C-alpha cells in the first residue's frame, strides 16, 4: 500500500507516519523544507517536495497513491482557504482514477458543541464548530459529495504526547513552578487521546472498506482540568494550580485557536472501537499520566 501523508512532521502526522512505516506501509510525506524531508526519511518514509498552499505541485502524486491521510494545517489566518483549496484540488485529481481514492481527513473534537448534564458527544451529534475551525465542516461536506472519494473523517480528542498537549504543558508548568494557564476552568471536561493510540486508529481506519466513516478518537471520555492536574501533581509530588485566562481583548474568533480549551466536552468512546477494532493502550487517566511523565 502506498499512502500519501500531509503534515507528516506534526504531532499527529509524525505518529501516523511512524505507525504506518512500522507496519510496512510505503509512506510518501509532503515536505515543505529540507528539514521536513530529513525528519520524514528518518521515520522510514520518503519525502515529496511541496506545500499545502500550492496543491498543483503535489495532488497528482497524492492521487496516484492508494490513500491520502491529511493531517496538515498552516495555522495561519488563511488556514481555511488553504485547506479547502488543497482538498478541492485533490478531489479533482482523483476523478481520473479507476477506483475511488481513500482519504482520511482530520477533523477535531472542537467541531462539536460543549455538552452538559452528563450528555455525550457521538459521531451523530450535529456540528457546531468554533469559528476558527468552521472551514473543516465545509471541507468535509465537499469531500463527502460524489463517488470519487472513499472518505473517512477522524475527530481527535485533545492529543497528548511527551512533548505536546495538555499533560506535557501541565508538566512543564509544574517544572517551572508556575500555575498552568488555560482558557478552561477547573471544572471544564476534556476528552483526551494519546498520540500513538491515535495513530493506531488511523492505521485501522485506512484498511476499512466502508465509505464516509466518521470516528471520534478518544481514549479518555472526559476528565475535568482539576482532576487531570491532581493526577499530575500526585505523580510529581508537587501541587499544580490552575489559572483561567480571559479571552484576549484582541482575539479574532476566526483565528482564536485556543478557544477550544474552554469547551467542556465528554464523548462516546465506543463507536470507533466497534467500527475498527481499535483498542487504545491508554484508556485510563492513570495509564496516560504514567506513560507521558518525564
C-alpha positions as a Python dict, from the first residue, in 0.01 Angstrom:
ca = {
    (1, 'X'): (0, 0, 0),
    (2, 'X'): (123, 349, -92),
    (3, 'X'): (-5, 625, 140),
    (4, 'X'): (50, 998, 92),
    (5, 'X'): (58, 1195, 418),
    (6, 'X'): (32, 1571, 466),
    (7, 'X'): (155, 1720, 792),
    (8, 'X'): (381, 1419, 846),
    (9, 'X'): (616, 1602, 1083),
    (10, 'X'): (343, 1746, 1308),
    (11, 'X'): (224, 1594, 1633),
    (12, 'X'): (-44, 1375, 1476),
    (13, 'X'): (122, 1322, 1139),
    (14, 'X'): (457, 1213, 1282),
    (15, 'X'): (288, 948, 1496),
    (16, 'X'): (88, 829, 1195),
    (17, 'X'): (399, 805, 975),
    (18, 'X'): (584, 612, 1244),
    (19, 'X'): (295, 372, 1285),
    (20, 'X'): (245, 307, 915),
    (21, 'X'): (611, 261, 829),
    (22, 'X'): (638, 23, 1123),
    (23, 'X'): (359, -183, 967),
    (24, 'X'): (538, -198, 632),
    (25, 'X'): (329, 66, 454),
    (26, 'X'): (508, 273, 190),
    (27, 'X'): (460, 632, 308),
    (28, 'X'): (520, 941, 97),
    (29, 'X'): (520, 1257, 306),
    (30, 'X'): (461, 1608, 177),
    (31, 'X'): (772, 1808, 267),
    (32, 'X'): (788, 2186, 253),
    (33, 'X'): (1153, 2210, 360),
    (34, 'X'): (1478, 2014, 373),
    (35, 'X'): (1434, 1978, 747),
    (36, 'X'): (1090, 1818, 697),
    (37, 'X'): (1236, 1586, 434),
    (38, 'X'): (1506, 1473, 676),
    (39, 'X'): (1252, 1403, 951),
    (40, 'X'): (1032, 1202, 717),
    (41, 'X'): (1322, 992, 590),
    (42, 'X'): (1438, 933, 947),
    (43, 'X'): (1093, 786, 1016),
    (44, 'X'): (1121, 548, 722),
    (45, 'X'): (909, 750, 480),
    (46, 'X'): (1003, 910, 152),
    (47, 'X'): (965, 1284, 103),
    (48, 'X'): (780, 1459, -177),
    (49, 'X'): (856, 1833, -211),
    (50, 'X'): (556, 2061, -199),
    (51, 'X'): (344, 2299, 2),
    (52, 'X'): (-21, 2292, 107),
    (53, 'X'): (-51, 2641, -44),
    (54, 'X'): (44, 2508, -388),
    (55, 'X'): (-164, 2192, -429),
    (56, 'X'): (-97, 2175, -803),
    (57, 'X'): (259, 2070, -717),
    (58, 'X'): (162, 1755, -529),
    (59, 'X'): (-202, 1645, -569),
    (60, 'X'): (-119, 1446, -881),
    (61, 'X'): (131, 1236, -686),
    (62, 'X'): (-106, 1205, -395),
    (63, 'X'): (-394, 1092, -615),
    (64, 'X'): (-175, 819, -765),
    (65, 'X'): (-140, 654, -423),
    (66, 'X'): (-376, 404, -265),
    (67, 'X'): (-474, 652, 6),
    (68, 'X'): (-414, 1003, 138),
    (69, 'X'): (-402, 1094, 507),
    (70, 'X'): (-450, 1467, 560),
    (71, 'X'): (-315, 1592, 893),
    (72, 'X'): (-153, 1911, 764),
    (73, 'X'): (-260, 2264, 861),
    (74, 'X'): (-93, 2603, 835),
    (75, 'X'): (-243, 2765, 1149),
    (76, 'X'): (-228, 3099, 976),
    (77, 'X'): (-506, 3346, 903),
    (78, 'X'): (-574, 3179, 568),
    (79, 'X'): (-573, 2824, 706),
    (80, 'X'): (-932, 2758, 598),
    (81, 'X'): (-878, 2877, 244),
    (82, 'X'): (-558, 2674, 210),
    (83, 'X'): (-729, 2362, 341),
    (84, 'X'): (-1031, 2393, 113),
    (85, 'X'): (-824, 2465, -196),
    (86, 'X'): (-589, 2173, -136),
    (87, 'X'): (-872, 1927, -77),
    (88, 'X'): (-1070, 2052, -378),
    (89, 'X'): (-760, 2012, -595),
    (90, 'X'): (-708, 1660, -460),
    (91, 'X'): (-1070, 1569, -531),
    (92, 'X'): (-1033, 1698, -886),
    (93, 'X'): (-713, 1500, -937),
    (94, 'X'): (-882, 1183, -810),
    (95, 'X'): (-1151, 1197, -1081),
    (96, 'X'): (-919, 1021, -1323),
    (97, 'X'): (-879, 710, -1107),
    (98, 'X'): (-1044, 377, -1183),
    (99, 'X'): (-1119, 323, -813),
    (100, 'X'): (-1221, 587, -557),
    (101, 'X'): (-931, 740, -368),
    (102, 'X'): (-930, 666, 4),
    (103, 'X'): (-892, 987, 206),
    (104, 'X'): (-854, 1009, 582),
    (105, 'X'): (-935, 1369, 674),
    (106, 'X'): (-851, 1505, 1017),
    (107, 'X'): (-1136, 1695, 1178),
    (108, 'X'): (-1138, 1756, 1551),
    (109, 'X'): (-1339, 1743, 1870),
    (110, 'X'): (-1382, 2123, 1856),
    (111, 'X'): (-1615, 2083, 1560),
    (112, 'X'): (-1870, 1961, 1815),
    (113, 'X'): (-2050, 2167, 2079),
    (114, 'X'): (-1993, 2183, 2451),
    (115, 'X'): (-2217, 1940, 2641),
    (116, 'X'): (-2361, 1945, 2991),
    (117, 'X'): (-2570, 1730, 3219),
    (118, 'X'): (-2380, 1408, 3159),
    (119, 'X'): (-2457, 1404, 2786),
    (120, 'X'): (-2202, 1256, 2547),
    (121, 'X'): (-2090, 1370, 2205),
    (122, 'X'): (-2126, 1099, 1942),
    (123, 'X'): (-2048, 1081, 1573),
    (124, 'X'): (-2414, 1170, 1510),
    (125, 'X'): (-2400, 1490, 1715),
    (126, 'X'): (-2455, 1785, 1477),
    (127, 'X'): (-2152, 2001, 1418),
    (128, 'X'): (-2132, 2333, 1600),
    (129, 'X'): (-1774, 2434, 1526),
    (130, 'X'): (-1568, 2711, 1672),
    (131, 'X'): (-1539, 2989, 1412),
    (132, 'X'): (-1168, 2917, 1366),
    (133, 'X'): (-1245, 2561, 1254),
    (134, 'X'): (-1572, 2610, 1067),
    (135, 'X'): (-1392, 2558, 738),
    (136, 'X'): (-1342, 2192, 828),
    (137, 'X'): (-1715, 2121, 826),
    (138, 'X'): (-1742, 2282, 483),
    (139, 'X'): (-1450, 2075, 353),
    (140, 'X'): (-1599, 1754, 494),
    (141, 'X'): (-1926, 1824, 313),
    (142, 'X'): (-1738, 1886, -11),
    (143, 'X'): (-1535, 1568, 17),
    (144, 'X'): (-1848, 1369, 103),
    (145, 'X'): (-2026, 1482, -213),
    (146, 'X'): (-1997, 1240, -504),
    (147, 'X'): (-1841, 898, -552),
    (148, 'X'): (-1483, 993, -644),
    (149, 'X'): (-1357, 950, -289),
    (150, 'X'): (-1379, 691, -13),
    (151, 'X'): (-1381, 931, 283),
    (152, 'X'): (-1314, 864, 650),
    (153, 'X'): (-1306, 1154, 895),
    (154, 'X'): (-1122, 1116, 1224),
    (155, 'X'): (-1201, 1362, 1502),
    (156, 'X'): (-916, 1351, 1757),
    (157, 'X'): (-978, 1447, 2116),
    (158, 'X'): (-708, 1662, 2279),
    (159, 'X'): (-391, 1484, 2170),
    (160, 'X'): (-130, 1407, 2434),
    (161, 'X'): (234, 1311, 2390),
    (162, 'X'): (552, 1356, 2590),
    (163, 'X'): (624, 1686, 2418),
    (164, 'X'): (285, 1837, 2335),
    (165, 'X'): (-73, 1851, 2459),
    (166, 'X'): (-230, 1923, 2798),
    (167, 'X'): (-29, 1673, 3001),
    (168, 'X'): (305, 1794, 2864),
    (169, 'X'): (201, 2156, 2914),
    (170, 'X'): (89, 2091, 3272),
    (171, 'X'): (414, 1909, 3347),
    (172, 'X'): (616, 2199, 3209),
    (173, 'X'): (422, 2444, 3426),
    (174, 'X'): (495, 2226, 3728),
    (175, 'X'): (866, 2205, 3641),
    (176, 'X'): (882, 2582, 3604),
    (177, 'X'): (693, 2633, 3931),
    (178, 'X'): (406, 2840, 3795),
    (179, 'X'): (32, 2779, 3753),
    (180, 'X'): (-99, 2609, 3441),
    (181, 'X'): (-260, 2886, 3235),
    (182, 'X'): (-557, 2788, 3020),
    (183, 'X'): (-886, 2919, 2887),
    (184, 'X'): (-1058, 2635, 3073),
    (185, 'X'): (-1191, 2644, 3427),
    (186, 'X'): (-1105, 2370, 3676),
    (187, 'X'): (-1447, 2211, 3606),
    (188, 'X'): (-1407, 2204, 3227),
    (189, 'X'): (-1412, 1849, 3090),
    (190, 'X'): (-1155, 1744, 2831),
    (191, 'X'): (-1159, 1422, 2627),
    (192, 'X'): (-803, 1300, 2571),
    (193, 'X'): (-616, 1063, 2340),
    (194, 'X'): (-254, 954, 2342),
    (195, 'X'): (-72, 1028, 2014),
    (196, 'X'): (41, 673, 1937),
    (197, 'X'): (-306, 538, 2018),
    (198, 'X'): (-449, 792, 1776),
    (199, 'X'): (-204, 679, 1507),
    (200, 'X'): (-319, 321, 1559),
    (201, 'X'): (-676, 429, 1480),
    (202, 'X'): (-563, 596, 1157),
    (203, 'X'): (-392, 272, 1057),
    (204, 'X'): (-707, 72, 1127),
    (205, 'X'): (-935, 319, 951),
    (206, 'X'): (-706, 305, 648),
    (207, 'X'): (-799, -59, 599),
    (208, 'X'): (-1173, -24, 639),
    (209, 'X'): (-1375, -73, 319),
    (210, 'X'): (-1668, 147, 427),
    (211, 'X'): (-1738, 484, 271),
    (212, 'X'): (-1794, 801, 470),
    (213, 'X'): (-1687, 681, 811),
    (214, 'X'): (-1680, 926, 1100),
    (215, 'X'): (-1477, 832, 1405),
    (216, 'X'): (-1425, 1019, 1731),
    (217, 'X'): (-1079, 926, 1859),
    (218, 'X'): (-1067, 944, 2237),
    (219, 'X'): (-913, 716, 2496),
    (220, 'X'): (-1048, 920, 2788),
    (221, 'X'): (-1419, 1008, 2771),
    (222, 'X'): (-1380, 1335, 2957),
    (223, 'X'): (-1183, 1445, 3263),
    (224, 'X'): (-1201, 1776, 3447),
    (225, 'X'): (-899, 2000, 3425),
    (226, 'X'): (-875, 1998, 3805),
    (227, 'X'): (-882, 1618, 3817),
    (228, 'X'): (-614, 1595, 3549),
    (229, 'X'): (-397, 1845, 3737),
    (230, 'X'): (-439, 1646, 4059),
    (231, 'X'): (-310, 1329, 3888),
    (232, 'X'): (-6, 1515, 3757),
    (233, 'X'): (51, 1672, 4099),
    (234, 'X'): (38, 1331, 4266),
    (235, 'X'): (273, 1182, 4007),
    (236, 'X'): (537, 1450, 4068),
    (237, 'X'): (474, 1517, 4436),
    (238, 'X'): (411, 1886, 4378),
    (239, 'X'): (93, 2094, 4366),
    (240, 'X'): (-14, 2228, 4029),
    (241, 'X'): (-256, 2520, 4032),
    (242, 'X'): (-493, 2620, 3751),
    (243, 'X'): (-512, 2980, 3627),
    (244, 'X'): (-808, 3053, 3397),
    (245, 'X'): (-725, 3312, 3134),
    (246, 'X'): (-981, 3555, 2993),
    (247, 'X'): (-1042, 3587, 2622),
    (248, 'X'): (-775, 3825, 2490),
    (249, 'X'): (-912, 4168, 2401),
    (250, 'X'): (-764, 4146, 2051),
    (251, 'X'): (-882, 3790, 1986),
    (252, 'X'): (-1048, 3733, 1649),
    (253, 'X'): (-1296, 3444, 1651),
    (254, 'X'): (-1181, 3320, 1310),
    (255, 'X'): (-821, 3280, 1431),
    (256, 'X'): (-878, 3213, 1803),
    (257, 'X'): (-749, 2855, 1801),
    (258, 'X'): (-714, 2847, 2181),
    (259, 'X'): (-1087, 2896, 2239),
    (260, 'X'): (-1148, 2523, 2221),
    (261, 'X'): (-985, 2465, 2557),
    (262, 'X'): (-1281, 2641, 2718),
    (263, 'X'): (-1527, 2385, 2576),
    (264, 'X'): (-1648, 2130, 2828),
    (265, 'X'): (-1695, 1803, 2641),
    (266, 'X'): (-1742, 1433, 2708),
    (267, 'X'): (-1754, 1185, 2424),
    (268, 'X'): (-1879, 838, 2344),
    (269, 'X'): (-1560, 635, 2307),
    (270, 'X'): (-1726, 314, 2183),
    (271, 'X'): (-1810, 370, 1816),
    (272, 'X'): (-1451, 390, 1689),
    (273, 'X'): (-1369, 70, 1880),
    (274, 'X'): (-1668, -120, 1746),
    (275, 'X'): (-1621, 4, 1390),
    (276, 'X'): (-1248, -70, 1360),
    (277, 'X'): (-1144, -295, 1648),
    (278, 'X'): (-936, -12, 1794),
    (279, 'X'): (-800, -86, 2141),
    (280, 'X'): (-606, 213, 2276),
    (281, 'X'): (-330, 126, 2519),
    (282, 'X'): (-402, 432, 2733),
    (283, 'X'): (-767, 413, 2832),
    (284, 'X'): (-741, 539, 3190),
    (285, 'X'): (-602, 868, 3314),
    (286, 'X'): (-352, 676, 3529),
    (287, 'X'): (-215, 497, 3222),
    (288, 'X'): (-190, 822, 3033),
    (289, 'X'): (-16, 1026, 3303),
    (290, 'X'): (233, 749, 3386),
    (291, 'X'): (317, 687, 3019),
    (292, 'X'): (377, 1054, 2943),
    (293, 'X'): (557, 1155, 3262),
    (294, 'X'): (912, 1274, 3211),
}
